[in-house]
Amino acid sequence: MPKLTFRENATAAVTRLEDGTEIHRTCSAGLGCHNLGCGLKVYVKDGKLKKIEGDPEHPITNGRLCVRCLTAKEYVYHTDRILYPQKRKRENRGKDIWERISWDEALDTIVAQYKKTVAEHGIDAVTVWSGTGRECGMYVFQLANDVFGTVQTVHPNSGWSCIVPRMASMLWTMGSSYIEADNAIGFLDRYDDPRWQCPKYMLVWGRDPLRSNADGLFGHSLIDMMKRGMKLIVADPRANWLATRAEHHLQLRPGTDGALALGLLNVVIEENLYDHDFVDCWTYGFDELAERVKDYPVEKVSDITGVAAEDIRAAARCLAQSPSTLSMGLAVDQNPNTLQIGHALLSLFAILGHMDVPGGCFMGLPPTFAGMSENVVAMANNDAEPEGLALYGNLGKNPVGHDRFPAMSRIVNTTHPDSTLDTLETGLPVRFRFAFIQNHNAIACMVPQPKRWMEALRKLDFVAIADVFMTPTIMAAADIVLPAATFLEKSAYCSNNNASQPGQLGAIRQVIDRVGEAKSDLEMMLELHERIYPNSKKPEWANPEAYIDGQLAKIRDANVTFDVLQEHVIGQYEIEYKKYEKGLLRGDGTPGFNTPTGRIELYSTVFAELGEDPLPYYIEPKFSAISRPDLALEYPLTMTSGARRFTSFHSENRQINTLREIHKWPVVQINPITAAAHGITNGSWTWVENQYGRARLVAELTPIVKEDVVNCDHGWWLPESDAEDLYDVWQVGINQLVPHEENGPLGFGTHYKCMPCKLYRA
Ligand SMILES: Nc1nc2c(c(=O)[nH]1)N[C@H]1C(S)=C(S)[C@@H](COP(=O)(O)OP(=O)(O)OC[C@H]3O[C@@H](n4cnc5c(=O)[nH]c(N)nc54)[C@H](O)[C@@H]3O)O[C@H]1N2
Ligand SMILES: Nc1nc2c(c(=O)[nH]1)N[C@H]1C(S)=C(S)[C@@H](COP(=O)(O)OP(=O)(O)OC[C@H]3O[C@@H](n4cnc5c(=O)[nH]c(N)nc54)[C@H](O)[C@@H]3O)O[C@H]1N2
Ligand SMILES: [Mo]
């Protein structure tokens, strides 16, 4: 169904200047980023990177580029880069004592350790870890399942609080893969395509796409659409750039999202603003939902959230205008109430009739169409056992934690993140012994209670980590470190949400000589595979390009090989609107939605089956002043964390001098009145502390947060500090204040964005 098209008369992938400089067109996947695919012009001479510019011919980014790509040269040739494989004795973990080794020795050692582990302790002692979705993160399940043969894949983001809870609410109530604001991304003429309509309003909820380009939504598309008349409603505890341009800024108390979403539903139903035809034809359980939202009258919601009742009513009335769209972000996931927030917001847009219409909320194709694993195809065709429903990876025995949280198996085949720490600490139900880790800086970024994770990692018999730079996690726990290539040094490809959404399919081309002995993560995987299965005849595993061809072949109707993609650099594919009318959303080809009732489930039969309330509801944050007045006596402020910055991608880019000049230290944003009451001045080091721990950040006095809220940067460490002090990660790491295992009832969500705290001068 998706139709891949290339622009005619585009500039060739490589052109040459008279002095021998080559200009390569390619797509980006980092130097600190997701596998996003911004269009680049890379100037190269004698195999070396000279400079990077935005590619004006790229149909989506149109020459626009962020500061992380613009400073690429500093990153690629940085003196701190890991240049060759190194080893360290297990007893020297934490010490800066490394010995250079060959790739052969590194990979042979990993394979020998792996075989020893399996022989002595069984396959369940083997774990494979990966951090947030970068290009190489696409291979983690193949690496785990097809190379190491284990189901113990680890992504230890507490409560899987990144995109997966949102996807769970989409899948379990709408039967859809990722649902994104329609920004005409798949059309060759973008906003000029007559099929597209500009949204009247966009509700931006707990997301800052200008900085994050989150989940494939390019931030500049918001600006493009605002220029075409789109207005904003922003639900955010901070008055960020978008909020200050919004028609209504709903400045809610952190963590109270569930109440606010239910309040908006209350207004829409009470004031009869919803689309009766759509509700009658395509939804299930409207009466039950209408009954439920009576529990959330606007005045009560206003008390809970701190948002004025009039603003809630006004925002709801704006959103009732057609078409309007929704962009919901990470704050939805980082909350134990996460599934209900997602359910409530999606229900709101469904009953308003904004689903899958031009300028509305674009529904993802079922994974059948999207080149995902065979099991997901089975799921979309409704022929898999419920236990077998998984969005990522292959089916196998259950990963750790799925017995306790069976809902996990219906969306993702990693271990339950928090249960992984329990398992590491207790050895129950299995003692993990071997870890292969790619693209992940656990203790500086992802995990709450990072000291516990560090100790737990150190209990493993063997740890190998592949990264571009040394990190606190490598320094703390690795026995072998492997040098990873940047995206300019390797072959790869990028797509939007695995091609389940309209969007782009781009080539990432090797355009410069490798730095040191770096290899791509894909090559590492293929070489490990060859060592473990020397007689394997899988042709698509012969080399990276063949492997990429195999992946591209799974994207339905893309009909493209890596060679062709490299030649054109970038293709776009469109997907139809109103797929539910055309039988395009269900594996069986009948109209409707891919849910048990065939309708959008405002009353979710899947939640009911999982033992969860079938209707959305609000949970007060567990550590708030309302839930815990005792704690509030000592920790009167509310902390949110992790709002994205242009100058870093999580814990990455901290070595890059230009970026540190722009944003030098980890920052805590404090309202000036609060700061004055604490004797804290702008730019001074400040401790942020709560019952779990403390971290030292630099105060930024700003009215963008209310007096009782502070916002802290996440993912900080100081590469310039002593390696054996783990680069001061215990000074500046904010996740020391975030609790372990405080998830929602089905195991999702946690408190990165709503914890109590106090401040004092450092
Ligand atoms: N430059 C850069 N880009 C990134 C990343 C990065 O580190 N740097 N990380 C990537 C990753 S893995 C992800 S998941 C995405 C995340 O990107 P987004 O989904 O955009 O999320 P955030 O930037 O964390 O937060 C967005 C907004 O949520 C607000 N917020 C805080 N607490 C609450 C709350 O309780 N409720 C509500 N409604 N809002 C709240 C913050 O003030 C902030 O403005 O970004 C990706 N892109
Ligand atoms: N307090 C708080 N904590 C948070 C968040 C928050 O909002 N607040 N956000 C959370 C979220 S949503 C996420 S996704 C996690 C992210 O947590 P992580 O994924 O652990 O963090 P990263 O810093 O992205 O770590 C990635 C590592 O991979 C390396 N790397 C980069 N490119 C490559 C490559 O091509 N190959 C290899 N092998 N390595 C590479 C980088 O140098 C870096 O060390 O953090 C979470 N932590
Ligand atoms: Mo994330």
Tab-separated table of N, CA and C in Angstrom, residues 40-145:
chain	number	residue	atom	x	y	z
A	40	LEU	N	21.402	15.907	4.482
A	40	LEU	CA	22.716	16.524	4.650
A	40	LEU	C	23.455	16.658	3.333
A	41	LYS	N	24.260	17.713	3.265
A	41	LYS	CA	25.307	17.811	2.252
A	41	LYS	C	26.627	17.741	3.008
A	42	VAL	N	27.373	16.679	2.729
A	42	VAL	CA	28.609	16.448	3.475
A	42	VAL	C	29.798	16.720	2.558
A	43	TYR	N	30.613	17.670	2.938
A	43	TYR	CA	31.799	18.021	2.145
A	43	TYR	C	32.971	17.175	2.611
A	44	VAL	N	33.571	16.449	1.660
A	44	VAL	CA	34.619	15.487	2.007
A	44	VAL	C	35.814	15.698	1.092
A	45	LYS	N	37.008	15.731	1.675
A	45	LYS	CA	38.214	15.764	0.831
A	45	LYS	C	39.187	14.701	1.327
A	46	ASP	N	39.705	13.910	0.414
A	46	ASP	CA	40.642	12.829	0.741
A	46	ASP	C	40.096	11.935	1.854
A	47	GLY	N	38.816	11.664	1.793
A	47	GLY	CA	38.213	10.752	2.770
A	47	GLY	C	37.925	11.382	4.118
A	48	LYS	N	38.220	12.688	4.246
A	48	LYS	CA	38.003	13.347	5.541
A	48	LYS	C	36.852	14.341	5.476
A	49	LEU	N	36.116	14.425	6.571
A	49	LEU	CA	34.987	15.348	6.668
A	49	LEU	C	35.489	16.788	6.757
A	50	LYS	N	34.999	17.640	5.865
A	50	LYS	CA	35.352	19.064	5.935
A	50	LYS	C	34.252	19.852	6.635
A	51	LYS	N	33.021	19.689	6.176
A	51	LYS	CA	31.911	20.374	6.848
A	51	LYS	C	30.580	19.743	6.432
A	52	ILE	N	29.541	20.079	7.187
A	52	ILE	CA	28.195	19.584	6.889
A	52	ILE	C	27.247	20.772	6.759
A	53	GLU	N	26.398	20.704	5.733
A	53	GLU	CA	25.322	21.692	5.577
A	53	GLU	C	24.001	20.957	5.443
A	54	GLY	N	22.907	21.669	5.657
A	54	GLY	CA	21.608	21.078	5.389
A	54	GLY	C	21.400	20.921	3.888
A	55	ASP	N	20.671	19.890	3.496
A	55	ASP	CA	20.407	19.634	2.070
A	55	ASP	C	19.082	20.299	1.687
A	56	PRO	N	19.150	21.399	0.911
A	56	PRO	CA	17.907	22.108	0.576
A	56	PRO	C	16.946	21.252	-0.237
A	57	GLU	N	17.455	20.195	-0.889
A	57	GLU	CA	16.570	19.353	-1.707
A	57	GLU	C	15.855	18.284	-0.901
A	58	HIS	N	16.226	18.138	0.349
A	58	HIS	CA	15.541	17.129	1.165
A	58	HIS	C	14.104	17.590	1.383
A	59	PRO	N	13.109	16.770	1.005
A	59	PRO	CA	11.726	17.258	0.963
A	59	PRO	C	11.142	17.568	2.334
A	60	ILE	N	11.747	17.099	3.387
A	60	ILE	CA	11.172	17.326	4.716
A	60	ILE	C	11.968	18.352	5.502
A	61	THR	N	13.286	18.206	5.517
A	61	THR	CA	14.066	19.172	6.300
A	61	THR	C	14.430	20.420	5.492
A	62	ASN	N	14.392	20.329	4.149
A	62	ASN	CA	14.600	21.511	3.291
A	62	ASN	C	15.819	22.348	3.670
A	63	GLY	N	16.889	21.722	4.037
A	63	GLY	CA	18.103	22.480	4.350
A	63	GLY	C	18.249	22.856	5.813
A	64	ARG	N	17.206	22.614	6.598
A	64	ARG	CA	17.298	22.968	8.021
A	64	ARG	C	18.058	21.875	8.771
A	65	LEU	N	18.867	22.296	9.724
A	65	LEU	CA	19.711	21.332	10.429
A	65	LEU	C	19.960	21.828	11.843
A	66	CYS	N	20.126	20.918	12.791
A	66	CYS	CA	20.357	21.383	14.163
A	66	CYS	C	21.839	21.437	14.468
A	67	VAL	N	22.113	22.003	15.604
A	67	VAL	CA	23.498	22.319	15.966
A	67	VAL	C	24.338	21.057	16.193
A	68	ARG	N	23.700	19.925	16.427
A	68	ARG	CA	24.503	18.714	16.660
A	68	ARG	C	25.124	18.223	15.354
A	69	CYS	N	24.388	18.306	14.263
A	69	CYS	CA	24.986	17.933	12.972
A	69	CYS	C	25.971	19.006	12.500
A	70	LEU	N	25.633	20.266	12.781
A	70	LEU	CA	26.516	21.337	12.312
A	70	LEU	C	27.884	21.282	12.984
A	71	THR	N	27.960	20.646	14.156
A	71	THR	CA	29.251	20.512	14.836
A	71	THR	C	29.830	19.100	14.655
A	72	ALA	N	29.406	18.428	13.589
A	72	ALA	CA	29.790	17.025	13.369
A	72	ALA	C	31.298	16.801	13.386
A	73	LYS	N	32.033	17.748	12.818
A	73	LYS	CA	33.473	17.537	12.710
A	73	LYS	C	34.114	17.390	14.082
A	74	GLU	N	33.631	18.173	15.039
A	74	GLU	CA	34.181	18.070	16.394
A	74	GLU	C	33.917	16.693	16.986
A	75	TYR	N	32.768	16.144	16.649
A	75	TYR	CA	32.376	14.842	17.187
A	75	TYR	C	33.194	13.733	16.522
A	76	VAL	N	33.204	13.738	15.185
A	76	VAL	CA	33.813	12.619	14.444
A	76	VAL	C	35.304	12.507	14.752
A	77	TYR	N	35.995	13.643	14.817
A	77	TYR	CA	37.447	13.588	15.024
A	77	TYR	C	37.838	13.945	16.461
A	78	HIS	N	36.920	13.762	17.393
A	78	HIS	CA	37.232	14.116	18.782
A	78	HIS	C	38.311	13.193	19.345
A	79	THR	N	39.224	13.771	20.104
A	79	THR	CA	40.339	12.963	20.637
A	79	THR	C	39.881	11.934	21.672
A	80	ASP	N	38.661	12.089	22.207
A	80	ASP	CA	38.158	11.099	23.180
A	80	ASP	C	37.520	9.878	22.512
A	81	ARG	N	37.429	9.862	21.195
A	81	ARG	CA	36.744	8.710	20.575
A	81	ARG	C	37.472	7.405	20.871
A	82	ILE	N	36.702	6.356	21.049
A	82	ILE	CA	37.289	5.020	21.208
A	82	ILE	C	37.767	4.596	19.819
A	83	LEU	N	39.060	4.299	19.695
A	83	LEU	CA	39.619	4.051	18.363
A	83	LEU	C	39.802	2.574	18.044
A	84	TYR	N	39.959	1.750	19.065
A	84	TYR	CA	40.180	0.320	18.810
A	84	TYR	C	39.606	-0.473	19.983
A	85	PRO	N	39.419	-1.782	19.807
A	85	PRO	CA	38.907	-2.593	20.912
A	85	PRO	C	39.916	-2.614	22.072
A	86	GLN	N	39.368	-2.660	23.266
A	86	GLN	CA	40.224	-2.698	24.460
A	86	GLN	C	39.654	-3.681	25.460
A	87	LYS	N	40.560	-4.192	26.319
A	87	LYS	CA	40.081	-5.086	27.380
A	87	LYS	C	40.607	-4.635	28.728
A	88	ARG	N	39.975	-5.169	29.762
A	88	ARG	CA	40.365	-4.834	31.130
A	88	ARG	C	40.043	-6.049	31.977
A	89	LYS	N	40.866	-6.339	32.985
A	89	LYS	CA	40.581	-7.487	33.856
A	89	LYS	C	39.321	-7.210	34.676
A	90	ARG	N	38.542	-8.265	34.910
A	90	ARG	CA	37.280	-8.104	35.638
A	90	ARG	C	37.480	-7.395	36.973
A	91	GLU	N	38.584	-7.732	37.672
A	91	GLU	CA	38.794	-7.110	38.992
A	91	GLU	C	39.148	-5.622	38.867
A	92	ASN	N	39.422	-5.172	37.661
A	92	ASN	CA	39.748	-3.748	37.483
A	92	ASN	C	38.560	-2.895	37.056
A	93	ARG	N	37.372	-3.460	37.077
A	93	ARG	CA	36.195	-2.645	36.748
A	93	ARG	C	36.197	-1.375	37.609
A	94	GLY	N	35.958	-0.248	36.965
A	94	GLY	CA	36.001	1.032	37.685
A	94	GLY	C	37.353	1.704	37.601
A	95	LYS	N	38.395	0.945	37.194
A	95	LYS	CA	39.725	1.555	37.070
A	95	LYS	C	40.037	1.828	35.600
A	96	ASP	N	40.776	2.869	35.379
A	96	ASP	CA	41.083	3.291	34.015
A	96	ASP	C	42.316	2.536	33.503
A	97	ILE	N	42.241	1.208	33.506
A	97	ILE	CA	43.386	0.377	33.106
A	97	ILE	C	42.965	-0.493	31.932
A	98	TRP	N	43.206	-0.021	30.729
A	98	TRP	CA	42.750	-0.729	29.534
A	98	TRP	C	43.933	-1.173	28.692
A	99	GLU	N	43.752	-2.263	27.965
A	99	GLU	CA	44.801	-2.755	27.087
A	99	GLU	C	44.223	-2.893	25.684
A	100	ARG	N	44.926	-2.329	24.718
A	100	ARG	CA	44.473	-2.432	23.325
A	100	ARG	C	44.542	-3.885	22.842
A	101	ILE	N	43.503	-4.334	22.148
A	101	ILE	CA	43.506	-5.676	21.556
A	101	ILE	C	42.993	-5.596	20.118
A	102	SER	N	43.116	-6.705	19.401
A	102	SER	CA	42.635	-6.737	18.017
A	102	SER	C	41.137	-7.014	18.008
A	103	TRP	N	40.482	-6.738	16.873
A	103	TRP	CA	39.068	-7.103	16.725
A	103	TRP	C	38.898	-8.606	16.876
A	104	ASP	N	39.838	-9.381	16.306
A	104	ASP	CA	39.720	-10.837	16.423
A	104	ASP	C	39.715	-11.261	17.884
A	105	GLU	N	40.651	-10.714	18.643
A	105	GLU	CA	40.699	-11.114	20.059
A	105	GLU	C	39.407	-10.688	20.764
A	106	ALA	N	38.928	-9.474	20.468
A	106	ALA	CA	37.711	-8.975	21.138
A	106	ALA	C	36.513	-9.882	20.828
A	107	LEU	N	36.289	-10.134	19.536
A	107	LEU	CA	35.100	-10.919	19.160
A	107	LEU	C	35.248	-12.376	19.593
A	108	ASP	N	36.482	-12.939	19.476
A	108	ASP	CA	36.697	-14.320	19.936
A	108	ASP	C	36.437	-14.424	21.440
A	109	THR	N	36.871	-13.420	22.182
A	109	THR	CA	36.655	-13.458	23.639
A	109	THR	C	35.158	-13.414	23.953
A	110	ILE	N	34.433	-12.524	23.265
A	110	ILE	CA	32.982	-12.408	23.514
A	110	ILE	C	32.306	-13.751	23.224
A	111	VAL	N	32.672	-14.368	22.103
A	111	VAL	CA	32.034	-15.626	21.724
A	111	VAL	C	32.423	-16.744	22.703
A	112	ALA	N	33.693	-16.753	23.130
A	112	ALA	CA	34.118	-17.787	24.095
A	112	ALA	C	33.361	-17.625	25.421
A	113	GLN	N	33.235	-16.376	25.874
A	113	GLN	CA	32.504	-16.117	27.124
A	113	GLN	C	31.036	-16.507	26.986
A	114	TYR	N	30.505	-16.226	25.820
A	114	TYR	CA	29.098	-16.566	25.555
A	114	TYR	C	28.906	-18.082	25.608
A	115	LYS	N	29.789	-18.808	24.920
A	115	LYS	CA	29.631	-20.275	24.879
A	115	LYS	C	29.824	-20.885	26.262
A	116	LYS	N	30.779	-20.353	26.997
A	116	LYS	CA	31.021	-20.853	28.354
A	116	LYS	C	29.772	-20.627	29.222
A	117	THR	N	29.202	-19.431	29.101
A	117	THR	CA	28.004	-19.118	29.892
A	117	THR	C	26.879	-20.090	29.568
A	118	VAL	N	26.648	-20.304	28.276
A	118	VAL	CA	25.548	-21.184	27.877
A	118	VAL	C	25.815	-22.613	28.362
A	119	ALA	N	27.067	-23.071	28.197
A	119	ALA	CA	27.391	-24.451	28.589
A	119	ALA	C	27.208	-24.645	30.089
A	120	GLU	N	27.628	-23.657	30.866
A	120	GLU	CA	27.611	-23.851	32.323
A	120	GLU	C	26.296	-23.448	32.974
A	121	HIS	N	25.611	-22.475	32.385
A	121	HIS	CA	24.447	-21.917	33.094
A	121	HIS	C	23.176	-21.848	32.262
A	122	GLY	N	23.255	-22.202	30.997
A	122	GLY	CA	22.048	-22.169	30.171
A	122	GLY	C	21.862	-20.818	29.495
A	123	ILE	N	21.036	-20.824	28.468
A	123	ILE	CA	20.895	-19.649	27.610
A	123	ILE	C	20.287	-18.456	28.349
A	124	ASP	N	19.470	-18.710	29.372
A	124	ASP	CA	18.832	-17.582	30.060
A	124	ASP	C	19.806	-16.718	30.857
A	125	ALA	N	21.052	-17.179	30.998
A	125	ALA	CA	22.053	-16.348	31.691
A	125	ALA	C	22.633	-15.284	30.763
A	126	VAL	N	22.256	-15.343	29.477
A	126	VAL	CA	22.809	-14.421	28.472
A	126	VAL	C	21.842	-13.255	28.254
A	127	THR	N	22.348	-12.038	28.330
A	127	THR	CA	21.500	-10.853	28.098
A	127	THR	C	22.105	-9.971	27.008
A	128	VAL	N	21.228	-9.296	26.272
A	128	VAL	CA	21.657	-8.319	25.263
A	128	VAL	C	20.937	-7.010	25.571
A	129	TRP	N	21.691	-5.908	25.656
A	129	TRP	CA	21.123	-4.621	26.083
A	129	TRP	C	21.266	-3.584	24.984
A	130	SER	N	20.288	-2.682	24.952
A	130	SER	CA	20.418	-1.550	24.040
A	130	SER	C	19.706	-0.340	24.626
A	131	GLY	N	20.208	0.846	24.314
A	131	GLY	CA	19.602	2.085	24.792
A	131	GLY	C	18.535	2.581	23.842
A	132	THR	N	18.360	3.886	23.805
A	132	THR	CA	17.265	4.436	23.020
A	132	THR	C	17.482	4.202	21.531
A	133	GLY	N	16.380	4.226	20.776
A	133	GLY	CA	16.397	3.880	19.360
A	133	GLY	C	17.311	4.736	18.523
A	134	ARG	N	18.524	4.300	18.365
A	134	ARG	CA	19.381	4.871	17.322
A	134	ARG	C	19.326	3.910	16.153
A	135	GLU	N	20.078	4.224	15.123
A	135	GLU	CA	20.068	3.336	13.945
A	135	GLU	C	20.406	1.914	14.367
A	136	CYS	N	21.451	1.774	15.173
A	136	CYS	CA	21.892	0.412	15.511
A	136	CYS	C	20.877	-0.298	16.402
A	137	GLY	N	20.025	0.463	17.077
A	137	GLY	CA	19.017	-0.166	17.921
A	137	GLY	C	18.054	-1.041	17.121
A	138	MET	N	18.020	-0.841	15.783
A	138	MET	CA	17.116	-1.648	14.956
A	138	MET	C	17.517	-3.121	14.937
A	139	TYR	N	18.768	-3.416	15.315
A	139	TYR	CA	19.223	-4.801	15.182
A	139	TYR	C	19.173	-5.567	16.490
A	140	VAL	N	18.778	-4.888	17.566
A	140	VAL	CA	18.993	-5.506	18.868
A	140	VAL	C	18.273	-6.850	19.009
A	141	PHE	N	17.068	-6.953	18.436
A	141	PHE	CA	16.347	-8.216	18.607
A	141	PHE	C	16.923	-9.329	17.745
A	142	GLN	N	17.405	-8.971	16.565
A	142	GLN	CA	18.085	-9.979	15.742
A	142	GLN	C	19.342	-10.448	16.457
A	143	LEU	N	20.039	-9.479	17.030
A	143	LEU	CA	21.266	-9.805	17.745
A	143	LEU	C	20.970	-10.752	18.902
A	144	ALA	N	19.935	-10.421	19.659
A	144	ALA	CA	19.593	-11.249	20.815
A	144	ALA	C	19.078	-12.612	20.364
A	145	ASN	N	18.089	-12.584	19.469
A	145	ASN	CA	17.404	-13.839	19.150
A	145	ASN	C	18.166	-14.675	18.131
